[in-house]
């Protein structure tokens, strides 16, 4: 049965250290390993730190992206993403609430196998969503969780802000945006966030059904590159392991 949390020991493409292209790219970085990402437990609003291996992954990702000069860097508010951004070399990354992971509600802390056993059938989060289980005080603090469409709406807002920097139209940032907020000069943008949120964001970037995010595997601390080609939004690299 499928498990969309993707433990970090799954194989991913291993490129050399990345060299930035001349045209702006939207660079995605999943946070490093946590205890729950290693065990396959869905981790939404639950705020877990990186493991020692996760911190090592984040530092390696920083070396992988060292040649990039980012016009803007945004991070999820969760500790695991903010720490990853810091270790990559962007302690001033702008916290964007829309980059938070899918609120799994009653699925939070459970593996796909756990949910499948409760349902008596295979569970596929991109098809079933998280509201297949009733709210639980032990999982998701009694919240019903978000729908996939709600996650996609948040991702669309992130893309809209990022494109203002990518195209040189200026970033939307508050008065406390910090040193890594967009300058309006146009350039590469880095988003540090979570596996499912970034997979949904990729589908929104392409303008396809968010359920196709189920097909986009994404390991911890892996890098993805989104760009433009022939007048279209494109994927230029996906699930690239840090080097």
mmCIF file of C-alpha atoms in Angstrom:
data_model
loop_
_atom_site.group_PDB
_atom_site.id
_atom_site.type_symbol
_atom_site.label_atom_id
_atom_site.label_comp_id
_atom_site.label_asym_id
_atom_site.label_seq_id
_atom_site.Cartn_x
_atom_site.Cartn_y
_atom_site.Cartn_z
ATOM 1 C CA UNK A 1 0.000 0.000 0.000
ATOM 2 C CA UNK A 2 1.293 3.485 -0.704
ATOM 3 C CA UNK A 3 2.868 5.592 2.028
ATOM 4 C CA UNK A 4 3.174 9.221 1.010
ATOM 5 C CA UNK A 5 5.455 10.372 3.846
ATOM 6 C CA UNK A 6 8.480 8.862 2.077
ATOM 7 C CA UNK A 7 11.188 7.851 4.563
ATOM 8 C CA UNK A 8 14.553 9.445 3.752
ATOM 9 C CA UNK A 9 16.276 6.188 2.841
ATOM 10 C CA UNK A 10 14.278 5.854 -0.358
ATOM 11 C CA UNK A 11 16.392 6.317 -3.512
ATOM 12 C CA UNK A 12 16.501 9.780 -5.025
ATOM 13 C CA UNK A 13 18.399 11.243 -7.959
ATOM 14 C CA UNK A 14 21.939 12.313 -7.039
ATOM 15 C CA UNK A 15 23.173 15.243 -9.114
ATOM 16 C CA UNK A 16 26.453 17.090 -8.705
ATOM 17 C CA UNK A 17 26.389 20.349 -6.735
ATOM 18 C CA UNK A 18 23.862 22.526 -8.507
ATOM 19 C CA UNK A 19 24.812 25.445 -10.714
ATOM 20 C CA UNK A 20 22.126 28.109 -11.050
ATOM 21 C CA UNK A 21 20.868 28.941 -14.537
ATOM 22 C CA UNK A 22 20.712 32.488 -15.821
ATOM 23 C CA UNK A 23 16.909 32.496 -15.737
ATOM 24 C CA UNK A 24 15.166 32.694 -12.344
ATOM 25 C CA UNK A 25 14.130 29.438 -10.723
ATOM 26 C CA UNK A 26 11.751 28.625 -7.907
ATOM 27 C CA UNK A 27 13.802 26.264 -5.736
ATOM 28 C CA UNK A 28 11.998 23.945 -3.313
ATOM 29 C CA UNK A 29 13.710 22.323 -0.335
ATOM 30 C CA UNK A 30 12.066 19.810 1.958
ATOM 31 C CA UNK A 31 13.224 19.935 5.565
ATOM 32 C CA UNK A 32 15.708 17.396 6.908
ATOM 33 C CA UNK A 33 14.828 14.180 8.657
ATOM 34 C CA UNK A 34 12.739 14.073 11.850
ATOM 35 C CA UNK A 35 11.845 11.042 13.948
ATOM 36 C CA UNK A 36 8.420 10.900 12.334
ATOM 37 C CA UNK A 37 9.628 11.322 8.771
ATOM 38 C CA UNK A 38 11.948 8.370 9.420
ATOM 39 C CA UNK A 39 9.102 6.244 10.814
ATOM 40 C CA UNK A 40 6.578 7.273 8.142
ATOM 41 C CA UNK A 41 4.225 9.094 10.521
ATOM 42 C CA UNK A 42 2.309 12.005 9.024
ATOM 43 C CA UNK A 43 3.628 15.202 10.588
ATOM 44 C CA UNK A 44 1.442 18.239 10.065
ATOM 45 C CA UNK A 45 1.175 20.853 12.799
ATOM 46 C CA UNK A 46 3.066 18.662 15.250
ATOM 47 C CA UNK A 47 6.353 20.520 15.687
ATOM 48 C CA UNK A 48 9.292 18.119 15.801
ATOM 49 C CA UNK A 49 13.010 19.004 15.673
ATOM 50 C CA UNK A 50 15.438 17.614 13.146
ATOM 51 C CA UNK A 51 17.336 14.482 14.065
ATOM 52 C CA UNK A 52 21.140 14.557 14.010
ATOM 53 C CA UNK A 53 20.951 13.011 10.540
ATOM 54 C CA UNK A 54 18.410 15.657 9.565
ATOM 55 C CA UNK A 55 20.783 18.434 10.579
ATOM 56 C CA UNK A 56 23.539 16.798 8.563
ATOM 57 C CA UNK A 57 21.198 16.577 5.555
ATOM 58 C CA UNK A 58 20.360 20.271 5.861
ATOM 59 C CA UNK A 59 24.026 21.293 5.949
ATOM 60 C CA UNK A 60 24.674 19.159 2.887
ATOM 61 C CA UNK A 61 21.738 20.812 1.119
ATOM 62 C CA UNK A 62 23.359 24.148 1.900
ATOM 63 C CA UNK A 63 26.500 23.047 0.073
ATOM 64 C CA UNK A 64 24.381 21.819 -2.832
ATOM 65 C CA UNK A 65 22.753 25.251 -3.171
ATOM 66 C CA UNK A 66 25.827 27.327 -2.293
ATOM 67 C CA UNK A 67 26.216 28.740 -5.812
ATOM 68 C CA UNK A 68 22.710 30.226 -5.774
ATOM 69 C CA UNK A 69 22.084 33.829 -4.818
ATOM 70 C CA UNK A 70 18.463 34.034 -3.785
ATOM 71 C CA UNK A 71 16.440 37.196 -4.173
ATOM 72 C CA UNK A 72 14.026 35.853 -1.554
ATOM 73 C CA UNK A 73 13.911 32.940 0.882
ATOM 74 C CA UNK A 74 10.693 31.825 2.571
ATOM 75 C CA UNK A 75 10.201 29.110 5.169
ATOM 76 C CA UNK A 76 7.372 27.279 6.859
ATOM 77 C CA UNK A 77 6.782 28.347 10.465
ATOM 78 C CA UNK A 78 7.494 24.816 11.737
ATOM 79 C CA UNK A 79 10.739 24.291 13.645
ATOM 80 C CA UNK A 80 11.966 21.539 11.331
ATOM 81 C CA UNK A 81 11.749 23.847 8.312
ATOM 82 C CA UNK A 82 13.111 26.957 10.041
ATOM 83 C CA UNK A 83 16.101 24.993 11.354
ATOM 84 C CA UNK A 84 16.716 23.578 7.883
ATOM 85 C CA UNK A 85 16.689 27.092 6.408
ATOM 86 C CA UNK A 86 19.151 28.214 9.075
ATOM 87 C CA UNK A 87 21.539 25.317 8.432
ATOM 88 C CA UNK A 88 21.315 25.863 4.673
ATOM 89 C CA UNK A 89 22.587 29.390 5.306
ATOM 90 C CA UNK A 90 19.433 31.505 5.490
ATOM 91 C CA UNK A 91 18.732 32.347 9.145
ATOM 92 C CA UNK A 92 16.800 35.419 8.001
ATOM 93 C CA UNK A 93 14.331 33.447 5.902
ATOM 94 C CA UNK A 94 10.851 34.990 5.902
ATOM 95 C CA UNK A 95 8.306 32.868 7.760
ATOM 96 C CA UNK A 96 5.266 32.259 5.566
ATOM 97 C CA UNK A 97 2.303 30.609 7.283
ATOM 98 C CA UNK A 98 1.066 29.369 3.898
ATOM 99 C CA UNK A 99 4.136 27.101 3.676
ATOM 100 C CA UNK A 100 3.053 25.073 6.719
ATOM 101 C CA UNK A 101 2.494 21.383 6.078
ATOM 102 C CA UNK A 102 -0.968 19.995 5.368
ATOM 103 C CA UNK A 103 -2.974 20.012 8.600
ATOM 104 C CA UNK A 104 -3.603 16.279 8.853
ATOM 105 C CA UNK A 105 -6.058 16.538 11.734
ATOM 106 C CA UNK A 106 -6.964 12.971 12.822
ATOM 107 C CA UNK A 107 -4.277 11.488 10.565
ATOM 108 C CA UNK A 108 -1.473 13.438 12.291
ATOM 109 C CA UNK A 109 0.974 11.061 13.938
ATOM 110 C CA UNK A 110 -0.395 8.031 12.096
ATOM 111 C CA UNK A 111 1.209 6.147 9.235
ATOM 112 C CA UNK A 112 -0.684 5.276 6.077
ATOM 113 C CA UNK A 113 -0.675 1.661 7.292
ATOM 114 C CA UNK A 114 -2.333 2.749 10.544
ATOM 115 C CA UNK A 115 -5.110 4.534 8.676
ATOM 116 C CA UNK A 116 -5.534 1.660 6.233
ATOM 117 C CA UNK A 117 -6.042 -0.761 9.121
ATOM 118 C CA UNK A 118 -8.670 1.517 10.670
ATOM 119 C CA UNK A 119 -10.509 1.898 7.349
ATOM 120 C CA UNK A 120 -10.164 -1.746 6.363
ATOM 121 C CA UNK A 121 -8.798 -0.770 2.950
ATOM 122 C CA UNK A 122 -5.795 0.934 1.420
ATOM 123 C CA UNK A 123 -5.550 4.608 2.343
ATOM 124 C CA UNK A 124 -4.246 7.094 -0.239
ATOM 125 C CA UNK A 125 -4.099 10.573 1.229
ATOM 126 C CA UNK A 126 -4.234 12.439 -2.086
ATOM 127 C CA UNK A 127 -7.474 10.648 -2.987
ATOM 128 C CA UNK A 128 -9.017 10.124 0.450
ATOM 129 C CA UNK A 129 -7.930 13.263 2.253
ATOM 130 C CA UNK A 130 -7.602 13.278 6.028
ATOM 131 C CA UNK A 131 -11.234 13.691 7.004
ATOM 132 C CA UNK A 132 -11.879 9.971 6.465
ATOM 133 C CA UNK A 133 -11.353 9.666 10.232
ATOM 134 C CA UNK A 134 -13.317 11.538 12.912
ATOM 135 C CA UNK A 135 -11.545 14.288 14.866
ATOM 136 C CA UNK A 136 -9.414 12.910 17.674
ATOM 137 C CA UNK A 137 -7.963 14.565 20.759
ATOM 138 C CA UNK A 138 -4.952 12.241 20.440
ATOM 139 C CA UNK A 139 -4.273 13.100 16.813
ATOM 140 C CA UNK A 140 -4.365 16.660 15.553
ATOM 141 C CA UNK A 141 -5.732 18.064 18.830
ATOM 142 C CA UNK A 142 -9.307 17.445 17.714
ATOM 143 C CA UNK A 143 -9.012 19.414 14.457
ATOM 144 C CA UNK A 144 -10.784 17.968 11.384
ATOM 145 C CA UNK A 145 -7.751 18.766 9.223
ATOM 146 C CA UNK A 146 -7.525 20.480 5.850
ATOM 147 C CA UNK A 147 -8.877 19.303 2.530
ATOM 148 C CA UNK A 148 -6.493 18.902 -0.380
ATOM 149 C CA UNK A 149 -8.141 21.873 -2.082
ATOM 150 C CA UNK A 150 -7.476 24.047 0.946
ATOM 151 C CA UNK A 151 -3.795 23.107 0.836
ATOM 152 C CA UNK A 152 -3.726 23.938 -2.885
ATOM 153 C CA UNK A 153 -5.210 27.386 -2.192
ATOM 154 C CA UNK A 154 -2.395 28.100 0.250
ATOM 155 C CA UNK A 155 0.173 26.873 -2.255
ATOM 156 C CA UNK A 156 -1.284 29.183 -4.904
ATOM 157 C CA UNK A 157 -0.804 32.155 -2.597
ATOM 158 C CA UNK A 158 2.832 31.192 -2.068
ATOM 159 C CA UNK A 159 3.383 30.949 -5.816
ATOM 160 C CA UNK A 160 1.782 34.338 -6.409
ATOM 161 C CA UNK A 161 4.192 35.963 -3.951
ATOM 162 C CA UNK A 162 7.191 34.069 -5.299
ATOM 163 C CA UNK A 163 6.423 35.022 -8.897
ATOM 164 C CA UNK A 164 6.558 38.685 -8.033
ATOM 165 C CA UNK A 165 10.207 38.117 -7.119
ATOM 166 C CA UNK A 166 10.931 35.722 -9.984
ATOM 167 C CA UNK A 167 9.630 38.229 -12.505
ATOM 168 C CA UNK A 168 11.156 41.269 -10.829
ATOM 169 C CA UNK A 169 7.854 42.824 -9.824
ATOM 170 C CA UNK A 170 8.761 42.896 -6.115
ATOM 171 C CA UNK A 171 7.877 40.624 -3.226
ATOM 172 C CA UNK A 172 4.912 40.913 -0.919
ATOM 173 C CA UNK A 173 6.391 40.978 2.579
ATOM 174 C CA UNK A 174 5.460 42.493 5.890
ATOM 175 C CA UNK A 175 7.450 45.100 7.828
ATOM 176 C CA UNK A 176 9.271 42.336 9.743
ATOM 177 C CA UNK A 177 10.200 40.368 6.626
ATOM 178 C CA UNK A 178 13.886 40.152 7.492
ATOM 179 C CA UNK A 179 17.085 40.146 5.489
ATOM 180 C CA UNK A 180 16.020 37.430 3.062
ATOM 181 C CA UNK A 181 12.877 39.181 1.829
ATOM 182 C CA UNK A 182 12.675 39.918 -1.880
ATOM 183 C CA UNK A 183 14.263 43.116 -3.108
ATOM 184 C CA UNK A 184 12.190 43.409 -6.278
ATOM 185 C CA UNK A 185 15.264 42.993 -8.481
ATOM 186 C CA UNK A 186 14.114 39.635 -9.839
ATOM 187 C CA UNK A 187 15.927 36.363 -9.288
ATOM 188 C CA UNK A 188 15.847 32.935 -7.749
ATOM 189 C CA UNK A 189 13.482 32.163 -4.877
ATOM 190 C CA UNK A 190 13.941 29.435 -2.252
ATOM 191 C CA UNK A 191 11.023 27.824 -0.397
ATOM 192 C CA UNK A 192 11.843 25.624 2.615
ATOM 193 C CA UNK A 193 8.859 23.548 3.602
ATOM 194 C CA UNK A 194 7.377 20.044 3.767
ATOM 195 C CA UNK A 195 6.864 16.970 1.627
ATOM 196 C CA UNK A 196 3.141 17.101 0.945
ATOM 197 C CA UNK A 197 2.873 20.887 0.825
ATOM 198 C CA UNK A 198 5.656 21.078 -1.771
ATOM 199 C CA UNK A 199 4.171 18.230 -3.815
ATOM 200 C CA UNK A 200 0.842 20.055 -3.912
ATOM 201 C CA UNK A 201 2.642 23.296 -4.755
ATOM 202 C CA UNK A 202 4.259 21.594 -7.751
ATOM 203 C CA UNK A 203 0.847 20.586 -9.112
ATOM 204 C CA UNK A 204 -0.434 24.136 -8.659
ATOM 205 C CA UNK A 205 2.662 25.440 -10.456
ATOM 206 C CA UNK A 206 1.883 23.164 -13.392
ATOM 207 C CA UNK A 207 -1.857 23.862 -13.312
ATOM 208 C CA UNK A 208 -2.827 20.202 -12.907
ATOM 209 C CA UNK A 209 -5.023 18.248 -10.495
ATOM 210 C CA UNK A 210 -3.485 18.412 -6.987
ATOM 211 C CA UNK A 211 -4.130 14.685 -6.623
ATOM 212 C CA UNK A 212 -1.220 14.141 -9.018
ATOM 213 C CA UNK A 213 1.024 15.116 -6.117
ATOM 214 C CA UNK A 214 0.790 11.447 -5.131
ATOM 215 C CA UNK A 215 3.110 10.722 -8.075
ATOM 216 C CA UNK A 216 5.846 13.136 -6.962
ATOM 217 C CA UNK A 217 8.096 11.393 -4.445
ATOM 218 C CA UNK A 218 10.119 13.784 -2.304
ATOM 219 C CA UNK A 219 12.822 12.786 0.162
ATOM 220 C CA UNK A 220 13.984 14.697 3.208
ATOM 221 C CA UNK A 221 16.313 17.599 2.374
ATOM 222 C CA UNK A 222 15.763 16.960 -1.342
ATOM 223 C CA UNK A 223 15.816 19.869 -3.797
ATOM 224 C CA UNK A 224 13.373 20.567 -6.630
ATOM 225 C CA UNK A 225 13.740 23.163 -9.375
ATOM 226 C CA UNK A 226 10.754 24.892 -10.997
ATOM 227 C CA UNK A 227 11.129 27.287 -13.901
ATOM 228 C CA UNK A 228 9.809 28.462 -17.221
ATOM 229 C CA UNK A 229 10.181 27.082 -20.725
ATOM 230 C CA UNK A 230 8.505 28.027 -24.007
ATOM 231 C CA UNK A 231 6.055 30.234 -22.161
ATOM 232 C CA UNK A 232 5.080 27.469 -19.720
ATOM 233 C CA UNK A 233 5.766 26.771 -16.084
ATOM 234 C CA UNK A 234 8.007 23.712 -15.967
ATOM 235 C CA UNK A 235 9.748 21.295 -13.627
ATOM 236 C CA UNK A 236 13.485 21.458 -14.279
ATOM 237 C CA UNK A 237 14.598 19.090 -11.541
ATOM 238 C CA UNK A 238 12.804 16.954 -8.974
ATOM 239 C CA UNK A 239 13.754 15.078 -5.799
ATOM 240 C CA UNK A 240 17.444 15.873 -6.149
ATOM 241 C CA UNK A 241 19.454 14.586 -3.213
ATOM 242 C CA UNK A 242 21.738 17.031 -1.440
ATOM 243 C CA UNK A 243 25.432 16.554 -2.310
#
